[in-house]
Every structure is written in C-alpha cells, then in structure tokens.
PDB file of C-alpha atoms and ligand atoms in Angstrom:
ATOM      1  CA  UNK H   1     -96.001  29.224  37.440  1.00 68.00           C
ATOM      2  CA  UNK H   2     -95.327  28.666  33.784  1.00 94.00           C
ATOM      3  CA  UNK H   3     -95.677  25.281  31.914  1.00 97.00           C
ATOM      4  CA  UNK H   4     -92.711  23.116  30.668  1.00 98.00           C
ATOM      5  CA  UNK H   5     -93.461  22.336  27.322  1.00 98.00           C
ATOM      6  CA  UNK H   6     -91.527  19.976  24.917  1.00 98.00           C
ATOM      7  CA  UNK H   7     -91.139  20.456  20.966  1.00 98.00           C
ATOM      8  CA  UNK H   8     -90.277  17.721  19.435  1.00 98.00           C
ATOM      9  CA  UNK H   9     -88.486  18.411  15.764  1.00 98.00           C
ATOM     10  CA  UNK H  10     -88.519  21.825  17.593  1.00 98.00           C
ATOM     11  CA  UNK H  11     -85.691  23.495  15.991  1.00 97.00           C
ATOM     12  CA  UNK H  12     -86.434  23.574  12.289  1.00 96.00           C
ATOM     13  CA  UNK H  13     -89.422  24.325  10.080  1.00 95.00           C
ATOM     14  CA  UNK H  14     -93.094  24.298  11.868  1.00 98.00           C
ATOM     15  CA  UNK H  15     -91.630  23.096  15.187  1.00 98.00           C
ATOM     16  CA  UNK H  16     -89.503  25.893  15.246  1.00 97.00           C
ATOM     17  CA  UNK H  17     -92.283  28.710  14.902  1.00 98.00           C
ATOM     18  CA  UNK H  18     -94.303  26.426  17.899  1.00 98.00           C
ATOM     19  CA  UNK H  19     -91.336  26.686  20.271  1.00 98.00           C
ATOM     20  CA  UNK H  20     -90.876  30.374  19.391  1.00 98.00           C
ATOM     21  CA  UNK H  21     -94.616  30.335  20.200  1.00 98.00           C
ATOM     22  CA  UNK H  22     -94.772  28.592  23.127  1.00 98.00           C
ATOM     23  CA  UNK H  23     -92.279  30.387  24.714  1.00 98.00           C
ATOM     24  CA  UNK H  24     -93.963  33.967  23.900  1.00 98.00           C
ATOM     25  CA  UNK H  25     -96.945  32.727  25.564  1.00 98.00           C
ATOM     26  CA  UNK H  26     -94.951  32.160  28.728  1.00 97.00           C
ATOM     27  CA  UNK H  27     -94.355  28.371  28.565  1.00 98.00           C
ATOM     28  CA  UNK H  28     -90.771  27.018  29.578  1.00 98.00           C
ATOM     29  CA  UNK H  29     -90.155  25.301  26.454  1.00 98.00           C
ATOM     30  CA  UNK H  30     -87.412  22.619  25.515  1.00 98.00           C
ATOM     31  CA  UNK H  31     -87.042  21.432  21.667  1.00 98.00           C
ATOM     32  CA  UNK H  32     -85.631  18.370  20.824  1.00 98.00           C
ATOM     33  CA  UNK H  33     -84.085  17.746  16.910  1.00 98.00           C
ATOM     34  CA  UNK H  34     -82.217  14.699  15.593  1.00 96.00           C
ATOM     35  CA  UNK H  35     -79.557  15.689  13.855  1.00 92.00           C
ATOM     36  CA  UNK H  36     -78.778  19.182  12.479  1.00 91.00           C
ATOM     37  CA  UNK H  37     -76.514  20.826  15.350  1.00 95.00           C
ATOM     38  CA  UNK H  38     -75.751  23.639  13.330  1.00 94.00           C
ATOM     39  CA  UNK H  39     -79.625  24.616  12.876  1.00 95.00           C
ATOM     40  CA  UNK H  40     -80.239  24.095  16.718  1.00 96.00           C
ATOM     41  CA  UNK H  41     -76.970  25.992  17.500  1.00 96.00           C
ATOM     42  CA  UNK H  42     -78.069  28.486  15.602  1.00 97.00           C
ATOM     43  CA  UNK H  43     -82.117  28.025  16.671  1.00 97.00           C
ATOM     44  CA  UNK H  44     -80.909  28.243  20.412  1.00 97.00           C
ATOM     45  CA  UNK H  45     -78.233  31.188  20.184  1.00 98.00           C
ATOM     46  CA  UNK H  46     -81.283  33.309  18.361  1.00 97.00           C
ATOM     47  CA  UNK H  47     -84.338  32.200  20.878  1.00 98.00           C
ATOM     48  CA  UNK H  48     -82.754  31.250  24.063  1.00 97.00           C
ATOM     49  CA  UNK H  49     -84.603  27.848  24.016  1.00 98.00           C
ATOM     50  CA  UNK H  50     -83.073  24.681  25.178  1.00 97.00           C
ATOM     51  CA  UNK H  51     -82.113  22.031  22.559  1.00 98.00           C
ATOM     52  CA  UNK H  52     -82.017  18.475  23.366  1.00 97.00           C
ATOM     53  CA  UNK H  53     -80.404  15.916  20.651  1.00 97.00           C
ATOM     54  CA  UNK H  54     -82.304  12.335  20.559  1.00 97.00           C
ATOM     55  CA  UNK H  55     -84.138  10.375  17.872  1.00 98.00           C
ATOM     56  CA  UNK H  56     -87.910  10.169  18.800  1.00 98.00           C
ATOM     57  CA  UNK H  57     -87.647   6.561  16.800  1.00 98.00           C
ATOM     58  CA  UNK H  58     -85.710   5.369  20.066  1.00 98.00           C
ATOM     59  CA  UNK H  59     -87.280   4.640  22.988  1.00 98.00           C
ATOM     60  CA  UNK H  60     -84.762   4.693  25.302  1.00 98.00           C
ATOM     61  CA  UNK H  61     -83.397   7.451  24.008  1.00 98.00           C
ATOM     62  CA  UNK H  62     -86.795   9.502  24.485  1.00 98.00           C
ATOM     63  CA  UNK H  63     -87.039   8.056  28.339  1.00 98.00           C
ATOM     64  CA  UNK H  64     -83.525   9.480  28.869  1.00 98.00           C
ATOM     65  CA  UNK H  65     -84.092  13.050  26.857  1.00 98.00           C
ATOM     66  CA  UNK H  66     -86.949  13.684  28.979  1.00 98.00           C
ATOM     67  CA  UNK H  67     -85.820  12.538  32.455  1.00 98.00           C
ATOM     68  CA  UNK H  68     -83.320  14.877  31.608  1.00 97.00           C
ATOM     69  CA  UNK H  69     -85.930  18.100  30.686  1.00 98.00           C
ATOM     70  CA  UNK H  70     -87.512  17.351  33.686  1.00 98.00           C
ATOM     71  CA  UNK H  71     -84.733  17.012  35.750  1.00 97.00           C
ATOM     72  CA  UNK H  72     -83.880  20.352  34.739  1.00 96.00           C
ATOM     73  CA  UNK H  73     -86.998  22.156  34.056  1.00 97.00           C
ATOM     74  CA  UNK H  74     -89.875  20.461  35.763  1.00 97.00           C
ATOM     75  CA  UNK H  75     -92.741  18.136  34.662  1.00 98.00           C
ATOM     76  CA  UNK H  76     -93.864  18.084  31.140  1.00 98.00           C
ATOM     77  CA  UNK H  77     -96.710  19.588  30.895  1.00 98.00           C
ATOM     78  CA  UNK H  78     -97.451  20.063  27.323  1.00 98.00           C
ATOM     79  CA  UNK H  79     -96.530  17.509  24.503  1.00 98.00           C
ATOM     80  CA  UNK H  80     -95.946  18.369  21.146  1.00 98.00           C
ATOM     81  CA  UNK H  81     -95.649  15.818  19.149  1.00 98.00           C
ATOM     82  CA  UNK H  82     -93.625  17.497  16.168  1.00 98.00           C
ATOM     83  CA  UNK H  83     -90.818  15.822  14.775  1.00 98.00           C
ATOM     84  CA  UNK H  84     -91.846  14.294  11.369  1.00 97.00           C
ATOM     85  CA  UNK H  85     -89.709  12.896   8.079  1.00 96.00           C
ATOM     86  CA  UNK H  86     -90.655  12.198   4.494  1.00 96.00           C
ATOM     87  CA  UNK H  87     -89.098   9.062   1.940  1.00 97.00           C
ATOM     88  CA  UNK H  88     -91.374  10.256  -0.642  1.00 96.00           C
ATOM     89  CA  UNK H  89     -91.528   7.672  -3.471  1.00 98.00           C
ATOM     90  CA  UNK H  90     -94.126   5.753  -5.824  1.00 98.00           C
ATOM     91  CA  UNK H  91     -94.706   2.953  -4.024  1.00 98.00           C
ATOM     92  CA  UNK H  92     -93.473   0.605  -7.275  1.00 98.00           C
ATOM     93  CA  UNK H  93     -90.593   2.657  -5.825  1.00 98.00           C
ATOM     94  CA  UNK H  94     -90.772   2.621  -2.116  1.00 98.00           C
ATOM     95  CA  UNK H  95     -87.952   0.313  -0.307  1.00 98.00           C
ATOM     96  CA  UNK H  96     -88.664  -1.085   3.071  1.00 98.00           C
ATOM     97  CA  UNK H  97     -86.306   1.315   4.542  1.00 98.00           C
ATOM     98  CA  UNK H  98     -88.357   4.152   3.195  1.00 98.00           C
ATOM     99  CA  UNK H  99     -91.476   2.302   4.740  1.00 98.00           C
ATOM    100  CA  UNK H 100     -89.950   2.061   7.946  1.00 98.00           C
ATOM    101  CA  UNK H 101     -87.570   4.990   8.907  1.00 98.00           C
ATOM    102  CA  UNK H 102     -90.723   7.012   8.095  1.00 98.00           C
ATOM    103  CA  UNK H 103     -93.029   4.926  10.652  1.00 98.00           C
ATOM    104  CA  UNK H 104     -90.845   4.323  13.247  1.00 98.00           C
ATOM    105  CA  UNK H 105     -90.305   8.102  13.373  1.00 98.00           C
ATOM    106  CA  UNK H 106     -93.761   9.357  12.578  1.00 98.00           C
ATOM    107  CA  UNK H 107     -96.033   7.609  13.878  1.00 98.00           C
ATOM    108  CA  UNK H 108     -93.851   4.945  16.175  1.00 98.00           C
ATOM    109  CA  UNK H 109     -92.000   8.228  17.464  1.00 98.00           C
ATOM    110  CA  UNK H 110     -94.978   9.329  19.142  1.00 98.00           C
ATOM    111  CA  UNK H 111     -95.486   6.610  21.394  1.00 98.00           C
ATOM    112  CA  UNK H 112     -91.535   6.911  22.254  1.00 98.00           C
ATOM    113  CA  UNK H 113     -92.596  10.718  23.468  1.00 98.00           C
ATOM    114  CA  UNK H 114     -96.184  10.274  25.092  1.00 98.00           C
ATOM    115  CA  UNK H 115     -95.741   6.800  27.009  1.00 98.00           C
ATOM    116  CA  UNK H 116     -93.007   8.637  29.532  1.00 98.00           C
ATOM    117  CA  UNK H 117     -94.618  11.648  30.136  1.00 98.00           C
ATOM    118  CA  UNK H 118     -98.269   9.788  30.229  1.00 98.00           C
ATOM    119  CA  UNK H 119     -98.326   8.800  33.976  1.00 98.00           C
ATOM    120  CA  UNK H 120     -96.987  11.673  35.046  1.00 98.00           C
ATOM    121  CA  UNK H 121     -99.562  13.801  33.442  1.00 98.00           C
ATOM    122  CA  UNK H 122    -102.537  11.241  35.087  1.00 98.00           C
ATOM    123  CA  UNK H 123    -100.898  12.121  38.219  1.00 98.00           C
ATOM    124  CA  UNK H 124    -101.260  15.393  38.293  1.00 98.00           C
ATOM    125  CA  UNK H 125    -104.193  15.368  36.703  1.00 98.00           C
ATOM    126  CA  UNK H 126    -103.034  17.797  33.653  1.00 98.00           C
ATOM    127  CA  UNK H 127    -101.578  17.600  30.557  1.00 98.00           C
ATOM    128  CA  UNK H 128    -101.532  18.689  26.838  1.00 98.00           C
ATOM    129  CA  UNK H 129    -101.010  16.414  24.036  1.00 98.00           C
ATOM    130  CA  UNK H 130    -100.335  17.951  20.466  1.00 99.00           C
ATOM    131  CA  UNK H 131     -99.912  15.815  17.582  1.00 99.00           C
ATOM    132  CA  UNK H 132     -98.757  17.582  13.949  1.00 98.00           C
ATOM    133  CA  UNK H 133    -100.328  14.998  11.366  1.00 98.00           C
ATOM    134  CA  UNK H 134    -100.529  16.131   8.242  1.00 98.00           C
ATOM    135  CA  UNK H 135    -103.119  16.597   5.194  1.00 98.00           C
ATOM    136  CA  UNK H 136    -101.663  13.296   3.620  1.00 98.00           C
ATOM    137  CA  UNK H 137    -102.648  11.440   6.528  1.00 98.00           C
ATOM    138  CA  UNK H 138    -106.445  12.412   6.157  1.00 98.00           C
ATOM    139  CA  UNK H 139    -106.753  11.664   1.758  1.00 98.00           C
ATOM    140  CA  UNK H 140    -103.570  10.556   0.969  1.00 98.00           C
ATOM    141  CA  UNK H 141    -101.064  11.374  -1.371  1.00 96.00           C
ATOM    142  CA  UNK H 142     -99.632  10.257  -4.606  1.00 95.00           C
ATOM    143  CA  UNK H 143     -95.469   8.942  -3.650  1.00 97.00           C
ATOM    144  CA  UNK H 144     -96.227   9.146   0.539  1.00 98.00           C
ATOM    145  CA  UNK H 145     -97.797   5.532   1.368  1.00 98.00           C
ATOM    146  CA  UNK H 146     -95.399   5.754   4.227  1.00 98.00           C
ATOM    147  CA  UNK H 147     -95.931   9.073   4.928  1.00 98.00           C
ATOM    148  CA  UNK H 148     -99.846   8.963   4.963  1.00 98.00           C
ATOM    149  CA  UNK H 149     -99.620   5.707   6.672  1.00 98.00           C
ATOM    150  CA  UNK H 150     -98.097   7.329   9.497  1.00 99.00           C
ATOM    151  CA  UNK H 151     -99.843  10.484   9.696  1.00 98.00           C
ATOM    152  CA  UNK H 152    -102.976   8.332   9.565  1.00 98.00           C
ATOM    153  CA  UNK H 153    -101.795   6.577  12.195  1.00 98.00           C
ATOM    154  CA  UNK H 154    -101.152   9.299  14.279  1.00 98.00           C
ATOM    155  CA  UNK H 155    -104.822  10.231  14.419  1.00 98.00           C
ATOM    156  CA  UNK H 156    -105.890   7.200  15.797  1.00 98.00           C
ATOM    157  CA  UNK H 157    -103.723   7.426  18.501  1.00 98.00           C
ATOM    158  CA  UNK H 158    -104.826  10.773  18.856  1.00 98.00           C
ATOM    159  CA  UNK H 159    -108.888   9.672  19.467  1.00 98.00           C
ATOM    160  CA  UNK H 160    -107.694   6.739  21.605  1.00 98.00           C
ATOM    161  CA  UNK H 161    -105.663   8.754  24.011  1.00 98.00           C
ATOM    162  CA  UNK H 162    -107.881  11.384  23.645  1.00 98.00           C
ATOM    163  CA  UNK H 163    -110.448   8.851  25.157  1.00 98.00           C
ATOM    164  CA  UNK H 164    -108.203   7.495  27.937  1.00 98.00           C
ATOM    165  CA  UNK H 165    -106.898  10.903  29.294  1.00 98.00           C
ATOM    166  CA  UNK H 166    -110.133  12.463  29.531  1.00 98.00           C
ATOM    167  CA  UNK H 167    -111.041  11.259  32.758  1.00 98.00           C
ATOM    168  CA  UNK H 168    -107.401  12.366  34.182  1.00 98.00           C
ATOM    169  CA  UNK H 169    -107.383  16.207  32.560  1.00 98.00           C
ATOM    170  CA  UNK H 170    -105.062  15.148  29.879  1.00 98.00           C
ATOM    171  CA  UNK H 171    -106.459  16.425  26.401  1.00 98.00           C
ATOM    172  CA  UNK H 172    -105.157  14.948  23.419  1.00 99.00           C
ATOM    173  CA  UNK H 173    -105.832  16.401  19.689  1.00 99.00           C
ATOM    174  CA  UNK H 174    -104.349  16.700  16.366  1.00 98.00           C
ATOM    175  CA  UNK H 175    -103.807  19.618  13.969  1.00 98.00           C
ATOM    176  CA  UNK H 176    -103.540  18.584  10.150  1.00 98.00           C
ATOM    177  CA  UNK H 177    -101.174  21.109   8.185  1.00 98.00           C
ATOM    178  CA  UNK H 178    -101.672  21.283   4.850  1.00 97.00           C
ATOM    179  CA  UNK H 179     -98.535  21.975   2.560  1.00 97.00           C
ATOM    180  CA  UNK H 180     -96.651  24.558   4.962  1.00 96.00           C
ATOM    181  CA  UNK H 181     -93.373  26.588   3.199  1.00 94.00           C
ATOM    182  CA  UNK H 182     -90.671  24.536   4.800  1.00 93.00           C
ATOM    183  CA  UNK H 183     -87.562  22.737   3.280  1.00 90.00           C
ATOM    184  CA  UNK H 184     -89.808  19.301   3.841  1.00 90.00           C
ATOM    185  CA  UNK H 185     -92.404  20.944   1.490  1.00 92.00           C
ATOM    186  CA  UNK H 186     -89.318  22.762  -0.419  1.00 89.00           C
ATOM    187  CA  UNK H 187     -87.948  19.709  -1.115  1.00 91.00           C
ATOM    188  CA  UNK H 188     -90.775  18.941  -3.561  1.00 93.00           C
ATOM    189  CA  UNK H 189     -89.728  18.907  -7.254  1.00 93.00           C
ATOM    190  CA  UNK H 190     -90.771  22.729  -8.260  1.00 93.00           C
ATOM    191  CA  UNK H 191     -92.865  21.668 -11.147  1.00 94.00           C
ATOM    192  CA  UNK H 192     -94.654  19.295  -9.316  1.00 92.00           C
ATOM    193  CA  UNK H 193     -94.894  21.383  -6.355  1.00 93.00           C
ATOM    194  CA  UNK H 194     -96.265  24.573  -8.707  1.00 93.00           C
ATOM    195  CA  UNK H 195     -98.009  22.672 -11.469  1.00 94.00           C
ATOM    196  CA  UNK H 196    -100.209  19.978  -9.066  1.00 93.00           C
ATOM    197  CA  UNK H 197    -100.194  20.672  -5.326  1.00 93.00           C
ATOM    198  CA  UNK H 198    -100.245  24.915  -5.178  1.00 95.00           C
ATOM    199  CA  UNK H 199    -103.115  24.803  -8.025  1.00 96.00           C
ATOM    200  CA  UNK H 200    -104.986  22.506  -5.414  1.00 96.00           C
ATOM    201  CA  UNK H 201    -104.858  25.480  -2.417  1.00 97.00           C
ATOM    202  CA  UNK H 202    -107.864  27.750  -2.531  1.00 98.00           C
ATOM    203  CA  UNK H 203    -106.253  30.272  -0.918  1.00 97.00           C
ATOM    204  CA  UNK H 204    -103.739  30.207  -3.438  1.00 95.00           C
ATOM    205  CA  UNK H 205    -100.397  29.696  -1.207  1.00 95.00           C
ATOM    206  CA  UNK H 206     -98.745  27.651   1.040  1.00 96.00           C
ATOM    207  CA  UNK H 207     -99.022  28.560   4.724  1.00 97.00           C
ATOM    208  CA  UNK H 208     -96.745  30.034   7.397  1.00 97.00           C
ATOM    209  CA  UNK H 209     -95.421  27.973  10.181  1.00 98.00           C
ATOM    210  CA  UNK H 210     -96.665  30.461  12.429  1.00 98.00           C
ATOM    211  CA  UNK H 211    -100.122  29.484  11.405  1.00 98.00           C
ATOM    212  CA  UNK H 212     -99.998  26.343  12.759  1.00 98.00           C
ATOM    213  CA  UNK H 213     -97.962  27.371  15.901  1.00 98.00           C
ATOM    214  CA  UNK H 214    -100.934  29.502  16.978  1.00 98.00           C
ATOM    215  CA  UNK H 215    -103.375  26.393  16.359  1.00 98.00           C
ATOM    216  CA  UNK H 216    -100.965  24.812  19.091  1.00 98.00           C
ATOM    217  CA  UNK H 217    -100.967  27.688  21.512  1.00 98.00           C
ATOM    218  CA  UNK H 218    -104.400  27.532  21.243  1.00 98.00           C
ATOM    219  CA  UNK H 219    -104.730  23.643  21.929  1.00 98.00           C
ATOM    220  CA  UNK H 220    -102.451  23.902  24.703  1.00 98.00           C
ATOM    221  CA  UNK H 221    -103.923  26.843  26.569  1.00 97.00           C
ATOM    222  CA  UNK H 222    -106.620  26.242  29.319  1.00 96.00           C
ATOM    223  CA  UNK H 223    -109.403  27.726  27.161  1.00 96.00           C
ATOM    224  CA  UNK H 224    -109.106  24.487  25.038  1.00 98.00           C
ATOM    225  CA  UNK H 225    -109.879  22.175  28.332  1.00 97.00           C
ATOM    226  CA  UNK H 226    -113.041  21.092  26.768  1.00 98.00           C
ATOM    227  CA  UNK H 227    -111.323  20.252  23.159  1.00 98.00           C
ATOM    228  CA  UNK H 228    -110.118  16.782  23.196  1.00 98.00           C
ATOM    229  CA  UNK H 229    -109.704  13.982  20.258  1.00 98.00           C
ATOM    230  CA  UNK H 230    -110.373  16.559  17.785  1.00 98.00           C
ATOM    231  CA  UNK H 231    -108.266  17.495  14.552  1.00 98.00           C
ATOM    232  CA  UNK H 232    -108.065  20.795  13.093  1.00 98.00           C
ATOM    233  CA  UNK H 233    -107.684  21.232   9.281  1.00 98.00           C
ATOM    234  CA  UNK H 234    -105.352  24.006   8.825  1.00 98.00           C
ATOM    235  CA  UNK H 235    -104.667  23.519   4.815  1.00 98.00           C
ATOM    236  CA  UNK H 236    -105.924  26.386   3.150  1.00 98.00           C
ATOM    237  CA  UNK H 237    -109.282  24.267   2.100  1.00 98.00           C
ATOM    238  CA  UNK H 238    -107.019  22.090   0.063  1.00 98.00           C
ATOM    239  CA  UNK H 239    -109.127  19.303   1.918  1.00 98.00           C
ATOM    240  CA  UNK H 240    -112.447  19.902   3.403  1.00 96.00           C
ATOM    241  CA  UNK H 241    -112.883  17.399   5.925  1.00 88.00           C
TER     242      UNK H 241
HETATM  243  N1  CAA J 301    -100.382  15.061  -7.815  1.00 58.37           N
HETATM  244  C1  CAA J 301    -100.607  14.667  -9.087  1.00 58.37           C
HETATM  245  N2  CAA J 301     -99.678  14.088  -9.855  1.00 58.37           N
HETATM  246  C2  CAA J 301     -98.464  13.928  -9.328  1.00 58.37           C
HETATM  247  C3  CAA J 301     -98.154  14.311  -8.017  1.00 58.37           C
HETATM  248  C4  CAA J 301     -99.170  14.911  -7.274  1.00 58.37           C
HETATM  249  N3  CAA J 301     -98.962  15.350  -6.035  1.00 58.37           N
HETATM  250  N4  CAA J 301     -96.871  13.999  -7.770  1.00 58.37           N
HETATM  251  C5  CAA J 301     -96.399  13.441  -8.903  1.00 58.37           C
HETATM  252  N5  CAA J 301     -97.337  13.400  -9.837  1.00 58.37           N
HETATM  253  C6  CAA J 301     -97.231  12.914 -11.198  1.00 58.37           C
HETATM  254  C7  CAA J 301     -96.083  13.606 -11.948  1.00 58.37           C
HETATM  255  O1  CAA J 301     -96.481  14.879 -12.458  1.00 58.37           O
HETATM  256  C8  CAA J 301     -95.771  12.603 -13.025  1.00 58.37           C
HETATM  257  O2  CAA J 301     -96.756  12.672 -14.029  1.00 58.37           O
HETATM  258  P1  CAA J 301     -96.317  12.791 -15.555  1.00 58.37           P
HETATM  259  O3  CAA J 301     -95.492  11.563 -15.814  1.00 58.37           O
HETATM  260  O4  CAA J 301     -97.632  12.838 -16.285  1.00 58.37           O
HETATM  261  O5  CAA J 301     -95.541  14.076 -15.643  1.00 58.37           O
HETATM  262  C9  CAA J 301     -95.980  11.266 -12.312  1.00 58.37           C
HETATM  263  O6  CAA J 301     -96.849  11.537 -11.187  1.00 58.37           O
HETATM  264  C10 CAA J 301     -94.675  10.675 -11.804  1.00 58.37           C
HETATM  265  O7  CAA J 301     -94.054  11.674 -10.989  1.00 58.37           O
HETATM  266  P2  CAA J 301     -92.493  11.941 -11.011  1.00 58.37           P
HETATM  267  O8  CAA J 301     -91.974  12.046 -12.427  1.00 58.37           O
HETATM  268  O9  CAA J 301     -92.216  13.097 -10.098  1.00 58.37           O
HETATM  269  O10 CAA J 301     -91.976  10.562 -10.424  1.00 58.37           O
HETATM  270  P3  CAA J 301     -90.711  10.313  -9.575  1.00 58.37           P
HETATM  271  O11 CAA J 301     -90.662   8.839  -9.351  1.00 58.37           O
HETATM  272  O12 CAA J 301     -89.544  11.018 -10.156  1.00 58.37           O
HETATM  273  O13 CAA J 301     -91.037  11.070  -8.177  1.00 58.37           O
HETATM  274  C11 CAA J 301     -92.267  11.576  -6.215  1.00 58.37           C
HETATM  275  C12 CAA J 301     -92.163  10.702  -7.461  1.00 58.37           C
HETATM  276  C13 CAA J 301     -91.012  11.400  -5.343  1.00 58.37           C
HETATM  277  C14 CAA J 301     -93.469  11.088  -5.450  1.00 58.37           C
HETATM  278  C15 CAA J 301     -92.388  13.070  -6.600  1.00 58.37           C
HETATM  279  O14 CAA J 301     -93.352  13.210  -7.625  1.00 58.37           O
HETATM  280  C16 CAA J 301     -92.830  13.905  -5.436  1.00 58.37           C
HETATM  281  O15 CAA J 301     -92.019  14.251  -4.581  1.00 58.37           O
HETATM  282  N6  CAA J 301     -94.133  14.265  -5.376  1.00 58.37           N
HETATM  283  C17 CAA J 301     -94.680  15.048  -4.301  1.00 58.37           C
HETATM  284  C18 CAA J 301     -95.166  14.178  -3.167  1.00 58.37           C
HETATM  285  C19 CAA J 301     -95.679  15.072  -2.077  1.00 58.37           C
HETATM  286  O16 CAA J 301     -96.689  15.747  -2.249  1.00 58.37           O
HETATM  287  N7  CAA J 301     -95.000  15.117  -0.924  1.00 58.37           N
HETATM  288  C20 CAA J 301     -95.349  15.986   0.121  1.00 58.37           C
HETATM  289  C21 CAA J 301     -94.095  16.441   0.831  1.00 58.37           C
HETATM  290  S1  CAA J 301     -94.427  17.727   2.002  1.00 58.37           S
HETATM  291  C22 CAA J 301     -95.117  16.950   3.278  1.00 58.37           C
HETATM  292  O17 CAA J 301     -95.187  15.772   3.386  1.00 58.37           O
HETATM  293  C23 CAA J 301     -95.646  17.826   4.370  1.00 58.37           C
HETATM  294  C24 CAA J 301     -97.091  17.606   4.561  1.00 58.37           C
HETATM  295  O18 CAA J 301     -97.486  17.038   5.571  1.00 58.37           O
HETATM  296  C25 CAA J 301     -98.035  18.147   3.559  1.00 58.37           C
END
C-alpha cells in the first residue's frame, strides 16, 4: 500500500519538484503552501496532487491541515519539512519582524508540522522525517542572520529527533541545498547573485530542484532505514562540510 506523504511549501520551487517526486515513486502525496492560490491552482491542475492552504508558523492551523490529510488520505507517513522564507537584510538592517516571520516559519514551523504527526509515527512504529535546511544554516551568510539562524536551528532538531525516533523506526535527517534556481534564489540582486555567490559554486551553476527531490526520495525510501540524524550537502561543493 503506498505511503501518504506531506510537502510542506509543496507547490512552488524545490517543494514542488519533491511532491512531483514523491508521487512518481508511488507515494500518496499532499502539499501544503501559504499563500499563492494561483501557483497551487495551477501546481494541482498540472500534477493531480492535493493542495492544502495553512501557515506552518501556526500551530493550530498545522493540527487542523493534517487531521484533515489524514482524514482523507491516511496516516502521514513521510514528513517533509519544506516550506521556508527569506527577509534577507544586513543585520544593521534587519527589523524584528524580519527576525521573526523568518523563525517562526523556518525553524518554529517545523515543530508546528512534526509534533502532530510524531505520536502517530511512534505508534506505528514508522515514519520519515525530511528537513530542507539550507547551506546558510551550516557557514552562514552575509544579510541572512535570520535565515541562518533558522536553518541552523533546524539541524539541531534534526539530531535530537533523530535520537528520540530511533528506537520507534522514525528516521529523521536533513538535506542542505546549496543556492538552488528558484524565485527565493532569483530574488537575489543579479550582480550580487553573479558577481559573489555563482563564482563561489565549483560546479559552476546553481542546481535543479529535482536534485534535491531525489536526495528526498532517497531519504524517505526503506533503503535509507539505517540513515538517521544525518545531513546531506547537496551545494555543488560551495561548502565542504
Ligand atoms: N557575499 C559577499 N559580499 C556580499 C554578499 C555576499 N553574498 N552579499 C552582499 N555583499 C556585499 C555587496 O556586494 C556590497 O558590497 P560593495 O558595497 O563592496 O558593493 C555589500 O555587501 C552591501 O550589499 P548591498 O549593496 O547588496 O546591500 P543592501 O543592504 O542593498 O542588500 C542584501 C543587502 C539584502 C543582503 C543583499 O546583498 C542580498 O540579498 N544578498 C544576498 C544574500 C543571500 O545570499 N541570500 C540567499 C537567498 S537564497 C536562499 O536563502 C536559499 C538558500 O537556502 C541558499
């Protein structure tokens, strides 16, 4: 019987291509996005995958969303922990708005998703839990002390849970994208974005979203039962951890 698997941020960007994944490799897949119904009109009318409006920064909201996944779909099974925002600024710059819209949805966000599906998974004694950090969260980055924050953030969770689901089948890991070609990266001035970050890339471009969604397939699959707590680097040796 196939999987349920939930995307958060699933509709746009990298959490689009890992929905389009998932569901290829036979999961039931749901994707949840925050705002932009015309994208996940438009995402669902093309793929056939079930969108699911909430904002992972709510709690509530994220109980609800996924009462309602399950009620329709089944247990969660697999957890992808997606759905990510950037206030880039200098810090001399940084408001505490910009501090906190981007914790409480990258980083805060991920306890909203994993807390309600966490006893389920112990009780079954299965689950898969996929957090997308991010480069900036392992060294850091010039105008995203938020953002790195965060993303740091999120691999600490990562170990801990990692640590407590072991015992109960649940894996928990982290992939680290490097500088993917997505509006979020997009959105990056041009000359800063071609004169200091693409320089940086060995491999002399930025990745696919596609490369990262088969990192997750991966993760998620039952080959990767003995991978837990671990982070995977997928930056184009930008960073060598
Ligand atoms: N590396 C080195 N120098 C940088 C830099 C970088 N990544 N970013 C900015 N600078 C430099 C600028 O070139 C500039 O130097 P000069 O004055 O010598 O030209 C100086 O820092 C000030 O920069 P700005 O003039 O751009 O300052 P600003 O206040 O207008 O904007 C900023 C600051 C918003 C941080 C803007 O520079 C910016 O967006 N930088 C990119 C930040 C970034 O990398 N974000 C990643 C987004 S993608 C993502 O987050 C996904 C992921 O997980 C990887």
């Amino acid at each position: 019987m196939s999987r349920v698997a939930i995307v958060t941020g699933g509709t746009r960007g990298i959490g689009a291509a890992i929905s389009i994944a998932l569901k290829d490799a036979g999961y039931k897949v749901a994707a949840s996005y925050a705002g932009n119904d015309e994208k996940a009109n438009a995402f669902k009318a093309e793929t056939g995958i079930s969108v699911h409006k909430w904002d992972v920064a709510d709690y509530q909201a994220c109980v609800d969303g996924i009462a309602g996944i399950e009620a329709e779909l089944g247990p969660v099974e697999v957890l992808v922990n997606n759905a990510g925002i950037t206030r880039d600024a200098m810090f001399h710059k940084m408001t505490p708005e910009n501090w906190k819209d981007v914790i409480d949805t990258n980083l805060t966000g991920l306890f909203n998703m994993t807390h309600p599906v966490w006893p389920g998974m112990r009780e079954r004694g299965f689950g898969r839990v996929i957090n997308i950090s991010s480069i900036n969260g392992q060294k850091g980055q010039m105008g995203q002390a938020n953002y790195s924050a965060s993303k740091a953030g999120d691999l600490g969770l990562t170990k801990t849970l990692a640590q407590e689901g072991a015992a109960k089948g649940i894996t928990v890991n982290a992939i680290c994208p490097g500088y993917i070609g997505t509006e979020m990266v997009r959105a990056v001035p041009e000359k800063v974005l071609n004169e200091r970050i693409i320089p940086q890339i060995p491999v002399g471009r930025l990745g696919e979203p596609e490369e990262i969604a088969r990192c997750v397939v991966f993760l998620a699959s039952d080959d990767a039962g003995f991978i837990t707590g671990s982070t995977i680097s997928a930056n184009g040796g930008q960073f060598v951890v």
